[in-house]
CSV table of C-alpha atoms and ligand atoms in Angstrom, one decimal:
chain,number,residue,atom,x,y,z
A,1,UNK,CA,0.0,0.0,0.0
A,2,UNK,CA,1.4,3.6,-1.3
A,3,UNK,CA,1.5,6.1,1.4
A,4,UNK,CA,0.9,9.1,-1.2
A,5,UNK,CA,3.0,11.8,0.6
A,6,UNK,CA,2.2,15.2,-1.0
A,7,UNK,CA,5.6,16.9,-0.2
A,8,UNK,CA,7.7,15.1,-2.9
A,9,UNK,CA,5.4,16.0,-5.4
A,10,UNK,CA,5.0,19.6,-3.9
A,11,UNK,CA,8.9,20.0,-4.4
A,12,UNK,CA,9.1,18.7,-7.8
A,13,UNK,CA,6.5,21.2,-8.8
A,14,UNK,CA,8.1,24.1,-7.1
A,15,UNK,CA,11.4,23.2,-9.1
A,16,UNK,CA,9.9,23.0,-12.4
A,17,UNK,CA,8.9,26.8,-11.8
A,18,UNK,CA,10.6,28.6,-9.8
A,19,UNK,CA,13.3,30.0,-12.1
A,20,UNK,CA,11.1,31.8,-14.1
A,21,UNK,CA,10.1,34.1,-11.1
A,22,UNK,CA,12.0,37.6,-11.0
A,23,UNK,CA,12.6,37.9,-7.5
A,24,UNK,CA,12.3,40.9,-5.9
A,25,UNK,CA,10.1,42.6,-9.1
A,26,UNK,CA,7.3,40.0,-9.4
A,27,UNK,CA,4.1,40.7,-7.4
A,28,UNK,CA,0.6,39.6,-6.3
A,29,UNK,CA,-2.3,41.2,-4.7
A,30,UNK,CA,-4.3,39.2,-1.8
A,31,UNK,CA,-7.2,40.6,-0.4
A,32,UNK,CA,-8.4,39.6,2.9
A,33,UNK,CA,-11.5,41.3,3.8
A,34,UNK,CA,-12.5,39.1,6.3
A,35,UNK,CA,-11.6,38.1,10.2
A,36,UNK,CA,-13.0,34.5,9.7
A,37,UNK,CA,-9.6,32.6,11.1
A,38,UNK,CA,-9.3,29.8,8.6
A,39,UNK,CA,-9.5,32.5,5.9
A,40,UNK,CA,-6.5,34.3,8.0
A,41,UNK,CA,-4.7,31.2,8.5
A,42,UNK,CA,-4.9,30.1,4.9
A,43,UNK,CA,-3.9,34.1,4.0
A,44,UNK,CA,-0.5,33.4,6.1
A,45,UNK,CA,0.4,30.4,4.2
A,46,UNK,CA,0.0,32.1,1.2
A,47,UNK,CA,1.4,34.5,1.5
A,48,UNK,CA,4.9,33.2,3.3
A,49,UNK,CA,4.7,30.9,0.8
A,50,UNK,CA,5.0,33.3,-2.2
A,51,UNK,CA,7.7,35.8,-0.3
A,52,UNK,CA,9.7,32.5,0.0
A,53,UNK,CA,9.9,32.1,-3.8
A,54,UNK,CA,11.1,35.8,-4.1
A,55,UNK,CA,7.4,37.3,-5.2
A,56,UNK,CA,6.1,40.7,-3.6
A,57,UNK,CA,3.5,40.5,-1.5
A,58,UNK,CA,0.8,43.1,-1.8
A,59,UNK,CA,-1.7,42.4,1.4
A,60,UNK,CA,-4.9,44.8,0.8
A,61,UNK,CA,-6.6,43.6,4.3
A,62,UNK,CA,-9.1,46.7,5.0
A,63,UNK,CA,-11.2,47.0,8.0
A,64,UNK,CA,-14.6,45.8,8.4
A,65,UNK,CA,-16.3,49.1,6.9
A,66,UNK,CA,-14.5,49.1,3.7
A,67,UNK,CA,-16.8,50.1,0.5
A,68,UNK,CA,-17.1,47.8,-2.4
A,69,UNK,CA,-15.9,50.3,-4.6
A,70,UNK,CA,-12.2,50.9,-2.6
A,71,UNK,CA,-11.7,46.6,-3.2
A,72,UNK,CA,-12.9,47.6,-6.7
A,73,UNK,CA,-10.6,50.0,-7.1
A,74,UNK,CA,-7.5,48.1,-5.6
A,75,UNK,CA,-7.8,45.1,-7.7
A,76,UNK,CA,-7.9,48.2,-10.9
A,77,UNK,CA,-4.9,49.1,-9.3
A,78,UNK,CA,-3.5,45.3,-9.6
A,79,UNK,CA,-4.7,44.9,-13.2
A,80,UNK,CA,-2.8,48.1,-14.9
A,81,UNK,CA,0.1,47.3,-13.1
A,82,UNK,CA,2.5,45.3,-15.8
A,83,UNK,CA,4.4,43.2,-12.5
A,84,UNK,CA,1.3,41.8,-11.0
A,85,UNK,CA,0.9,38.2,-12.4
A,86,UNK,CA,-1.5,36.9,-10.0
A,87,UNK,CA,-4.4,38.3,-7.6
A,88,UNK,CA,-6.3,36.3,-5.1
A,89,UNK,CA,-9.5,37.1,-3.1
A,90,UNK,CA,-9.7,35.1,-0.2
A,91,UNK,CA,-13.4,33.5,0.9
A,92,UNK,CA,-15.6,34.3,2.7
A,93,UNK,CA,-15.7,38.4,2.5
A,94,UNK,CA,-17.4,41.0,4.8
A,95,UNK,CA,-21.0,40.1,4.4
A,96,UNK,CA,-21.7,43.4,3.1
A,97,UNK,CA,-19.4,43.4,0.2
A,98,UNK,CA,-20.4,41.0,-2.9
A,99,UNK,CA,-17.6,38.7,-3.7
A,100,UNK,CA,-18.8,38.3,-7.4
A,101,UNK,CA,-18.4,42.0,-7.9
A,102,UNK,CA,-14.7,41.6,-6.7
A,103,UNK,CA,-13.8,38.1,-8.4
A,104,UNK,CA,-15.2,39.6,-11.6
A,105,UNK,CA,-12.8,42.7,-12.0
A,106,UNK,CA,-9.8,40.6,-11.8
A,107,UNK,CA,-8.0,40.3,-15.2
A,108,UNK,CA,-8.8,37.2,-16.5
A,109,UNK,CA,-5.2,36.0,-17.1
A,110,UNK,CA,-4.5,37.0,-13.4
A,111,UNK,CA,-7.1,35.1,-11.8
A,112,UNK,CA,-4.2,32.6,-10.7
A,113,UNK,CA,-7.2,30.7,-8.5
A,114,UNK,CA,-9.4,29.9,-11.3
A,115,UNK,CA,-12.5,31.4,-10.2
A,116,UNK,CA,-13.8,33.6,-12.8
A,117,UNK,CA,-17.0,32.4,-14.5
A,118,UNK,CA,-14.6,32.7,-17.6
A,119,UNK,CA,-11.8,30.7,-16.5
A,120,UNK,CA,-14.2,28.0,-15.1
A,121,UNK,CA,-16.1,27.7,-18.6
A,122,UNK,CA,-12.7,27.3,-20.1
A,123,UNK,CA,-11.9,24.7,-18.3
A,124,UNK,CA,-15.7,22.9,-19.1
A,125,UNK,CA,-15.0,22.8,-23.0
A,126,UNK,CA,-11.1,22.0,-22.6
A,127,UNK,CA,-9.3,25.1,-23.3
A,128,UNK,CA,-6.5,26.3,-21.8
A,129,UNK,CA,-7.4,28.4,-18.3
A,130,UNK,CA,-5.9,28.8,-14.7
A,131,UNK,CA,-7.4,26.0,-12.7
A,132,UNK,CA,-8.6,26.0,-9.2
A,133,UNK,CA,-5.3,24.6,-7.5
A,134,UNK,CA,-6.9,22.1,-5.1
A,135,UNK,CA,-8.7,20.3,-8.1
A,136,UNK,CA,-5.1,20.4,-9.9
A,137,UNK,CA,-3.0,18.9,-6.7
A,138,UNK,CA,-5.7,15.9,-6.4
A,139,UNK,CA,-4.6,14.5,-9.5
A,140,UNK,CA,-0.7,16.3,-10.0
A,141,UNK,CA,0.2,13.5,-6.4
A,142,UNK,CA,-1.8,10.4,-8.2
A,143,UNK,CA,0.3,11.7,-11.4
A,144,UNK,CA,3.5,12.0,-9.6
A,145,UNK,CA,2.9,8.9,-7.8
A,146,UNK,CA,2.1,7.1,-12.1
A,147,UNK,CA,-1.3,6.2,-10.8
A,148,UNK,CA,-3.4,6.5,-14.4
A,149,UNK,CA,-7.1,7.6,-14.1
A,150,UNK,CA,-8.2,6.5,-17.4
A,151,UNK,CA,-10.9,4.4,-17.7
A,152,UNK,CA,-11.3,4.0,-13.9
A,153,UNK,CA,-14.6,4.4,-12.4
A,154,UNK,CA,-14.0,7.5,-9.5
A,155,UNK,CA,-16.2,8.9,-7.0
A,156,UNK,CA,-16.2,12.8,-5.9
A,157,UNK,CA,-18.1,13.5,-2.5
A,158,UNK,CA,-18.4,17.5,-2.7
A,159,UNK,CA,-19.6,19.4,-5.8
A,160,UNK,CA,-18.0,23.1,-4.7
A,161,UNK,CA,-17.5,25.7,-7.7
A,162,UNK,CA,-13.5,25.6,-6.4
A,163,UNK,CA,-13.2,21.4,-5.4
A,164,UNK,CA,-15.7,19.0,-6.5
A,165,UNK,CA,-17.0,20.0,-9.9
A,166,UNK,CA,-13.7,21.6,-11.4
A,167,UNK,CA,-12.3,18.4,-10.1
A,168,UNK,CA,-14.9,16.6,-12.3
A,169,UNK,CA,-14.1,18.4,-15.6
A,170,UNK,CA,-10.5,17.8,-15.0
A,171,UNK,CA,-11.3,14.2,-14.5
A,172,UNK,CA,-13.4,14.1,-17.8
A,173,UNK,CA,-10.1,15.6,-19.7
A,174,UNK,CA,-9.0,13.7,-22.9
A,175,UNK,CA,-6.2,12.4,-21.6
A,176,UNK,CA,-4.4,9.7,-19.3
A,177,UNK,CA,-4.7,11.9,-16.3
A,178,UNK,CA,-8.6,12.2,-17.5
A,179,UNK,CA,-10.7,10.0,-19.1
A,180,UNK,CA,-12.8,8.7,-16.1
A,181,UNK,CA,-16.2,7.2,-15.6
A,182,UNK,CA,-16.9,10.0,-12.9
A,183,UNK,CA,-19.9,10.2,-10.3
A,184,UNK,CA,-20.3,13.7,-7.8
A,185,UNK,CA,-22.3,13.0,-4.6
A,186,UNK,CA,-23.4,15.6,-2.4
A,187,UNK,CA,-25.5,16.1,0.9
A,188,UNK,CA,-28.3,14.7,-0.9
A,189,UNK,CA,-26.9,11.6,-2.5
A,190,UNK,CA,-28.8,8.3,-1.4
A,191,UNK,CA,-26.8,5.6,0.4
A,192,UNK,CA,-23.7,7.3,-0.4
A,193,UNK,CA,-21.7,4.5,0.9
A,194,UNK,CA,-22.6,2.2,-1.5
A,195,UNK,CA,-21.6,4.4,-4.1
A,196,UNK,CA,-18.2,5.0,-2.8
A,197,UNK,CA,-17.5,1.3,-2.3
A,198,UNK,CA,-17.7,1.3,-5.8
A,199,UNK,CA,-14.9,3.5,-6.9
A,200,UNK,CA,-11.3,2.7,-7.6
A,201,UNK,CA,-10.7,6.1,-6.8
A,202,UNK,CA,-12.7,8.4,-4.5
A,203,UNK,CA,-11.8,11.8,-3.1
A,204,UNK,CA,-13.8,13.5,-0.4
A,205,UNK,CA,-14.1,17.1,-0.3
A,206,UNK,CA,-17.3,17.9,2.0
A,207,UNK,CA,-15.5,19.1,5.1
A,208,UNK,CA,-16.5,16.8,7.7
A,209,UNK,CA,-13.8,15.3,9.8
A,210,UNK,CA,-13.8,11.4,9.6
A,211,UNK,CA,-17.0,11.2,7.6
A,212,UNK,CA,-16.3,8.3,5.6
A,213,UNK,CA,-14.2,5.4,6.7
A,214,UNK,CA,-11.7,3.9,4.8
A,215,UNK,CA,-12.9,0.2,5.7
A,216,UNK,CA,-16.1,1.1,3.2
A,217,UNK,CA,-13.6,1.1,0.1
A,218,UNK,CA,-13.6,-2.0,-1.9
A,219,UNK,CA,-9.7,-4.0,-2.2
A,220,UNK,CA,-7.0,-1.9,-4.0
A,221,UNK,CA,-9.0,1.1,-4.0
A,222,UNK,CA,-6.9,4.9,-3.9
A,223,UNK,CA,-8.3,7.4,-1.8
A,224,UNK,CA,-7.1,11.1,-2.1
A,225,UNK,CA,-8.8,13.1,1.2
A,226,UNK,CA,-8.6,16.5,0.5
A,227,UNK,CA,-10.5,17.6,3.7
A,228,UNK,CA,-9.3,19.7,6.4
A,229,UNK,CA,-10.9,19.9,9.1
A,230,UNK,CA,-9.7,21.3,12.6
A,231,UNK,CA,-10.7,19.5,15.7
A,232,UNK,CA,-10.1,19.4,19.4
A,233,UNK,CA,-9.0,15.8,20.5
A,234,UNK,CA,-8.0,15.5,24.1
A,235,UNK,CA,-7.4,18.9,24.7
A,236,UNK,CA,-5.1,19.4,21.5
A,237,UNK,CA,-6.6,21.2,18.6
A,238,UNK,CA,-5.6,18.8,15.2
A,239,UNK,CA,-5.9,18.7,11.3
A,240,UNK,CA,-7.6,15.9,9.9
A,241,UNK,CA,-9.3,14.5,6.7
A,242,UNK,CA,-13.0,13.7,6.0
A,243,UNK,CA,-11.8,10.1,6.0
A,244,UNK,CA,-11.3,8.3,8.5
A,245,UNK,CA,-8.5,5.5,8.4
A,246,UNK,CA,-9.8,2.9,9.8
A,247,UNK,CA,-8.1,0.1,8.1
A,248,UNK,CA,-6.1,0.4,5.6
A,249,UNK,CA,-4.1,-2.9,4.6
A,250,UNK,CA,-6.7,-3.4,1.3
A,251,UNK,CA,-6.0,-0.3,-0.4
A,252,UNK,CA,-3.7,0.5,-3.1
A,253,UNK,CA,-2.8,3.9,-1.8
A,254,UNK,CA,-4.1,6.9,-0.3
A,255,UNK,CA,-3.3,10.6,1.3
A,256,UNK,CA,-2.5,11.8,4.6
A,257,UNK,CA,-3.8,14.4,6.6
A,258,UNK,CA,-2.2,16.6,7.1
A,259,UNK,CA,0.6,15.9,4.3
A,260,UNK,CA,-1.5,15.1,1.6
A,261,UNK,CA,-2.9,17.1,-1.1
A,262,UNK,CA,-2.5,20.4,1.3
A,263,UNK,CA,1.2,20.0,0.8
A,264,UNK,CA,0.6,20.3,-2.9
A,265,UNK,CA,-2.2,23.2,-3.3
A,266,UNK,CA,0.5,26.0,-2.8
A,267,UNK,CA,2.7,24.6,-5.0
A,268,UNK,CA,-0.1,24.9,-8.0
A,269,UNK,CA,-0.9,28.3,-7.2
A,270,UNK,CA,2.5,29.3,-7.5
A,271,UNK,CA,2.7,27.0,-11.1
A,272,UNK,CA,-0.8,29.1,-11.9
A,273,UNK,CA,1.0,32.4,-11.1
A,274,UNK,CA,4.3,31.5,-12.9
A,275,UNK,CA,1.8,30.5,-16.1
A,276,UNK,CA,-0.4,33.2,-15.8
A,277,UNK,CA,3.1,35.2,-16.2
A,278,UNK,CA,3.9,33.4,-19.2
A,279,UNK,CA,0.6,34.5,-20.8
A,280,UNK,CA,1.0,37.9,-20.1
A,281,UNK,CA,4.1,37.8,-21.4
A,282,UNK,CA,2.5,36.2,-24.7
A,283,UNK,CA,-0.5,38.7,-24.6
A,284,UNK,CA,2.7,41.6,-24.4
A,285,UNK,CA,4.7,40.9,-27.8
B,1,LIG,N1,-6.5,20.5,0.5
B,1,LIG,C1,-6.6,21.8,0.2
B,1,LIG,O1,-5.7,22.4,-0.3
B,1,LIG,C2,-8.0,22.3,0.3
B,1,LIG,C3,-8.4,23.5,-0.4
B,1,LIG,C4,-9.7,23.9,-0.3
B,1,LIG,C5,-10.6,23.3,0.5
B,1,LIG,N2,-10.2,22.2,1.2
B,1,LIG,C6,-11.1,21.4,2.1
B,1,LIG,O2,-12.0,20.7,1.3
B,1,LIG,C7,-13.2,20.6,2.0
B,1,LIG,C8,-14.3,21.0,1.1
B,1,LIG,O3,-14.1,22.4,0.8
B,1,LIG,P1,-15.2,23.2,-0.1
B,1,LIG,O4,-14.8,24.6,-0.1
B,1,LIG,O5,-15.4,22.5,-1.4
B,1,LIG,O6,-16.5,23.0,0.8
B,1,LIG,P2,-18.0,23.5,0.6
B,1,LIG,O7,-18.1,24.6,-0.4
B,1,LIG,O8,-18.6,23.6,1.9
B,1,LIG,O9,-18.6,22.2,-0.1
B,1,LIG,C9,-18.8,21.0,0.6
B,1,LIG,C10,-19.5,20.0,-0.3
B,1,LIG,O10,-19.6,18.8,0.4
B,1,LIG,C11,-21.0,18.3,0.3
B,1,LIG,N3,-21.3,17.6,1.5
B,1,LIG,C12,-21.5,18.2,2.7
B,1,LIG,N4,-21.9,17.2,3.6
B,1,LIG,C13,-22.0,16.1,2.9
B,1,LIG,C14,-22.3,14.8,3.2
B,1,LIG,N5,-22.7,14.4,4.5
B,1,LIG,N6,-22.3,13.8,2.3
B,1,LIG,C15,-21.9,14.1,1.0
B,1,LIG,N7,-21.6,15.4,0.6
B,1,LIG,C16,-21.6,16.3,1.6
B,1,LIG,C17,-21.8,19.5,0.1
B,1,LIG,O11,-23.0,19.1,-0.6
B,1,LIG,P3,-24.2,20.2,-1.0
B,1,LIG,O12,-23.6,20.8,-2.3
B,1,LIG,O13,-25.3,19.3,-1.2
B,1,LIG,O14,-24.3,21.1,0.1
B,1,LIG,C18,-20.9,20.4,-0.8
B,1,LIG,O15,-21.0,20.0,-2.2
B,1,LIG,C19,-13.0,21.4,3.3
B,1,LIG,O16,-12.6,20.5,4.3
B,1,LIG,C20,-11.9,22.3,3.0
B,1,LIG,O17,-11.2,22.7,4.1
B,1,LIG,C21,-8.9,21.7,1.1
């Protein structure tokens, strides 16, 4: 059984672009307008993770009365400025301020998460867009790891705009890394566990720590748990998956968590930003 560690193939990414960054001139806009703390947390990680590879960090985190119109104007700022490859809006916002609006003013070649409406129907007929990075890192690890999806029959639990349905276009792809018999469950699916036990491959992205148990998967199945959930066990506050790993001696490989496809998200958002500079660059000459 493959223990499907996400920080090899996090490194190898992170090689394959990180020369093409001009350190100390390339830059990004994050907003945060929000105090929810996993939105903060995640908004740390980031953006350590992008002053690591040598990229300017330009944090727009406003206080909790800030118009519309001054994010509007700041991500206007971020598109006219020839050095800013990549601009992310981290969810969820101040509940006055409408995240569309916000999301829609990026340039579409520096939406580096994949979120426009535009980017998203790219990626539904096939054509060449930034993809939402947790969709890519499910499949980059079972790529790294030679695991081929074609023709397998795979499960998705969790239909989100940014995890469970971009992850089942990229599935649908025309390729060996695509090419899958694909089924998306949700809240509402019926006996849900029968439909998992099914798959050769099933990734969970609902959200709910230990939801599904690894003993429900049929022998040599791959599971790739890209939940993460914070809980309190025994006094000590800890990151786990939505599945629970009960037994584990009949599959053919699956993620940790944490250490699994986590490890790897990062590293495709800074691939998107490093290709969403290479476009630019196209767009330029
Ligand atoms: N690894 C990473 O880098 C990374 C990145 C982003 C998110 N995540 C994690 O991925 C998880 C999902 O994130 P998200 O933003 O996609 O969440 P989300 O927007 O809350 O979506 C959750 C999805 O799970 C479904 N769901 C909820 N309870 C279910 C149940 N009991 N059975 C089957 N489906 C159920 C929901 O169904 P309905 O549509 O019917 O409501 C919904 O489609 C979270 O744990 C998040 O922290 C990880």
């Amino acid at each position: 059984m493959i223990l499907l560690k996400g920080k090899y193939v996090r490194d190898s990414i992170i090689d394959s672009v990180k020369d093409y960054i001009d350190v100390g001139i390339d830059k990004i806009g994050i907003v945060l307008a929000t105090d929810d703390k996993s939105a903060v947390i995640y908004a740390n990680s980031q953006i350590k993770m992008f002053r690591k590879y040598g990229i300017i960090v330009d944090f727009f985190n406003p206080d909790p009365f800030v118009k519309e119109v001054n994010i509007l104007n700041k991500i206007d700022e971020w598109n006219e400025n020839a050095n800013v490859y990549g601009i992310m809006i981290l969810a969820p916002m101040y509940k006055h301020i409408d995240r569309t609006h916000i999301v829609d003013r990026i340039d579409d070649i520096k939406d580096i998460e994949g979120i426009k409406k535009i980017n998203l129907g790219k990626l539904m007929i096939g054509e060449e867009a930034p993809c939402p990075p947790t969709a890519v890192a499910a499949i980059e690890i079972l790529k790294f790891y030679d695991i081929t999806i074609e023709g397998k029959n795979v499960v998705i639990a969790g239909r989100s705009v940014i995890v469970g349905k971009p992850l089942s276009m990229l599935l649908l792809r025309y390729n060996k890394m695509g090419n899958a018999t694909v089924t998306v469950c949700h809240s509402k699916t019926e006996n849900i566990n029968e439909v998992i036990g099914k798959a050769d491959i099933f990734f969970s992205a609902i959200g709910k720590p230990g939801f599904f148990k690894a003993s429900t998967l049929k022998n040599n199945a791959i599971y790739i748990d890209i939940g993460i959930n914070v809980v309190k066990e025994n006094g000590e506050t800890k990151i786990v998956g939505d599945i629970l790993p009960d037994e584990l001696e009949h599959l053919y490989a699956y993620t940790p968590v944490p250490g699994g496809v986590g490890a790897v998200t990062n590293a495709i958002l800074l691939k998107n930003y490093v290709e969403s500079k290479k476009r630019a660059n196209i767009h330029c000459k």
